[in-house]
Amino acid sequence: MAQVGVNKVRISPQREGLAEVIERFAARIKGDTTPDTIRMISQGQCNGYWYGEPGIQWVEQ
């Protein structure tokens, strides 16, 4: 992600699997390049952060 200019990420709390998500992000930061996917919430669940609102809110576009 750093190679494309990402310098911050927000890991949203979730009921299940949060520890695994954190571990996988940490491994990537340390240089692990094992191909895998990290489950992400869909944009349809929340987008408020991008519009200056509380992140969990949905803002109609």
Coordinates of N, CA and C in Angstrom, one line a residue:
M1 N 0.8 -1.2 0.0 CA 0.0 0.0 0.0 C 0.9 1.3 0.0
A2 N 2.0 1.2 0.7 CA 2.9 2.4 0.8 C 3.4 2.7 -0.6
Q3 N 3.5 1.7 -1.5 CA 4.0 2.0 -2.8 C 3.0 2.8 -3.7
V4 N 1.8 2.8 -3.3 CA 0.8 3.6 -4.1 C 0.4 4.8 -3.3
G5 N 1.1 5.1 -2.2 CA 0.9 6.4 -1.5 C 0.0 6.3 -0.3
V6 N -0.4 5.1 0.1 CA -1.2 5.0 1.3 C -0.3 5.1 2.6
N7 N -0.7 6.0 3.5 CA 0.1 6.2 4.7 C -0.7 6.0 5.9
K8 N -2.0 5.8 5.8 CA -2.9 5.6 6.9 C -4.0 4.6 6.5
V9 N -4.4 3.8 7.4 CA -5.6 2.9 7.2 C -6.4 2.9 8.5
R10 N -7.7 2.7 8.3 CA -8.6 2.6 9.5 C -9.1 1.2 9.5
I11 N -8.8 0.5 10.6 CA -9.3 -0.9 10.7 C -10.6 -0.7 11.6
S12 N -11.7 -1.0 11.0 CA -13.0 -0.9 11.7 C -13.2 -2.1 12.7
P13 N -13.7 -1.8 13.9 CA -14.0 -2.9 14.8 C -15.0 -3.8 14.2
Q14 N -14.9 -5.1 14.4 CA -15.9 -6.1 14.0 C -16.0 -7.2 15.0
R15 N -17.1 -7.9 15.0 CA -17.3 -8.9 16.0 C -16.4 -10.1 15.9
E16 N -16.1 -10.5 14.7 CA -15.3 -11.7 14.4 C -14.1 -11.4 13.5
G17 N -13.0 -12.0 13.8 CA -11.8 -12.0 12.9 C -11.0 -10.7 13.0
L18 N -11.2 -9.8 14.0 CA -10.5 -8.6 14.0 C -9.0 -8.9 14.3
A19 N -8.7 -9.8 15.2 CA -7.3 -10.1 15.5 C -6.6 -10.6 14.3
E20 N -7.2 -11.4 13.5 CA -6.6 -11.8 12.2 C -6.3 -10.7 11.3
V21 N -7.3 -9.8 11.2 CA -7.1 -8.6 10.3 C -5.9 -7.8 10.7
I22 N -5.8 -7.6 12.0 CA -4.7 -6.8 12.6 C -3.3 -7.5 12.3
E23 N -3.3 -8.8 12.6 CA -2.1 -9.6 12.3 C -1.7 -9.5 10.9
R24 N -2.6 -9.6 10.0 CA -2.3 -9.6 8.6 C -1.8 -8.2 8.1
F25 N -2.4 -7.2 8.6 CA -1.9 -5.8 8.3 C -0.5 -5.7 8.9
A26 N -0.3 -6.1 10.1 CA 1.1 -6.0 10.7 C 2.1 -6.8 9.9
A27 N 1.7 -8.0 9.4 CA 2.7 -8.7 8.6 C 3.0 -8.0 7.3
R28 N 2.0 -7.4 6.7 CA 2.3 -6.6 5.5 C 3.2 -5.4 5.7
I29 N 3.0 -4.8 6.8 CA 3.8 -3.6 7.2 C 5.3 -4.0 7.4
K30 N 5.4 -5.3 7.9 CA 6.8 -5.8 8.1 C 7.4 -6.4 6.9
G31 N 6.7 -6.4 5.8 CA 7.2 -6.8 4.5 C 6.8 -8.1 4.0
D32 N 5.9 -8.8 4.7 CA 5.3 -10.1 4.2 C 4.6 -9.9 2.9
T33 N 4.9 -10.6 1.9 CA 4.3 -10.4 0.6 C 3.5 -11.6 0.2
T34 N 3.1 -12.5 1.1 CA 2.3 -13.6 0.8 C 1.0 -13.2 0.3
P35 N 0.6 -13.7 -0.9 CA -0.7 -13.2 -1.5 C -1.9 -13.8 -0.7
D36 N -2.7 -12.9 -0.3 CA -3.9 -13.2 0.4 C -4.9 -12.1 0.4
T37 N -6.0 -12.2 0.9 CA -7.0 -11.2 0.9 C -7.4 -10.9 2.3
I38 N -7.7 -9.6 2.6 CA -8.2 -9.2 3.9 C -9.7 -8.8 3.7
R39 N -10.6 -9.4 4.3 CA -12.0 -9.1 4.2 C -12.3 -7.7 4.6
M40 N -12.9 -6.9 3.7 CA -13.2 -5.5 4.0 C -14.7 -5.3 3.9
I41 N -15.2 -4.4 4.7 CA -16.6 -4.1 4.6 C -16.9 -3.4 3.2
S42 N -18.1 -3.5 2.7 CA -18.4 -2.9 1.4 C -18.7 -1.4 1.6
Q43 N -18.5 -0.7 0.6 CA -18.8 0.7 0.7 C -20.2 1.0 1.1
G44 N -21.1 0.1 0.7 CA -22.5 0.2 1.0 C -22.9 0.2 2.5
Q45 N -21.9 -0.2 3.3 CA -22.2 -0.3 4.7 C -22.0 1.1 5.4
C46 N -21.0 1.8 5.0 CA -20.7 3.1 5.6 C -19.8 3.9 4.7
N47 N -19.9 5.2 4.7 CA -19.1 6.1 3.9 C -19.0 7.5 4.5
G48 N -19.5 7.7 5.7 CA -19.6 9.0 6.3 C -18.2 9.7 6.4
Y49 N -17.2 8.9 6.8 CA -15.8 9.4 7.0 C -15.4 10.3 5.8
W50 N -15.7 9.8 4.6 CA -15.3 10.5 3.4 C -16.0 11.8 3.1
Y51 N -17.1 12.0 3.9 CA -17.9 13.2 3.7 C -18.0 14.1 4.9
G52 N -17.0 13.9 5.9 CA -16.9 14.7 7.1 C -18.0 14.4 8.1
E53 N -18.6 13.2 8.0 CA -19.6 12.8 9.0 C -19.0 11.6 9.8
P54 N -19.7 11.2 10.8 CA -19.2 10.0 11.5 C -19.1 8.8 10.6
G55 N -18.0 8.1 10.7 CA -17.6 7.1 9.7 C -18.6 6.0 9.5
I56 N -19.4 5.7 10.5 CA -20.4 4.6 10.4 C -21.6 5.0 9.6
Q57 N -21.8 6.3 9.4 CA -23.0 6.8 8.7 C -22.9 6.6 7.2
W58 N -24.1 6.4 6.6 CA -24.2 6.4 5.2 C -24.6 7.7 4.6
V59 N -23.9 8.3 3.7 CA -24.2 9.5 3.1 C -24.6 9.3 1.6
E60 N -25.8 9.6 1.3 CA -26.2 9.4 -0.1 C -25.4 10.3 -1.0
Q61 N -25.1 9.8 -2.2 CA -24.2 10.5 -3.1 C -25.0 11.1 -4.2

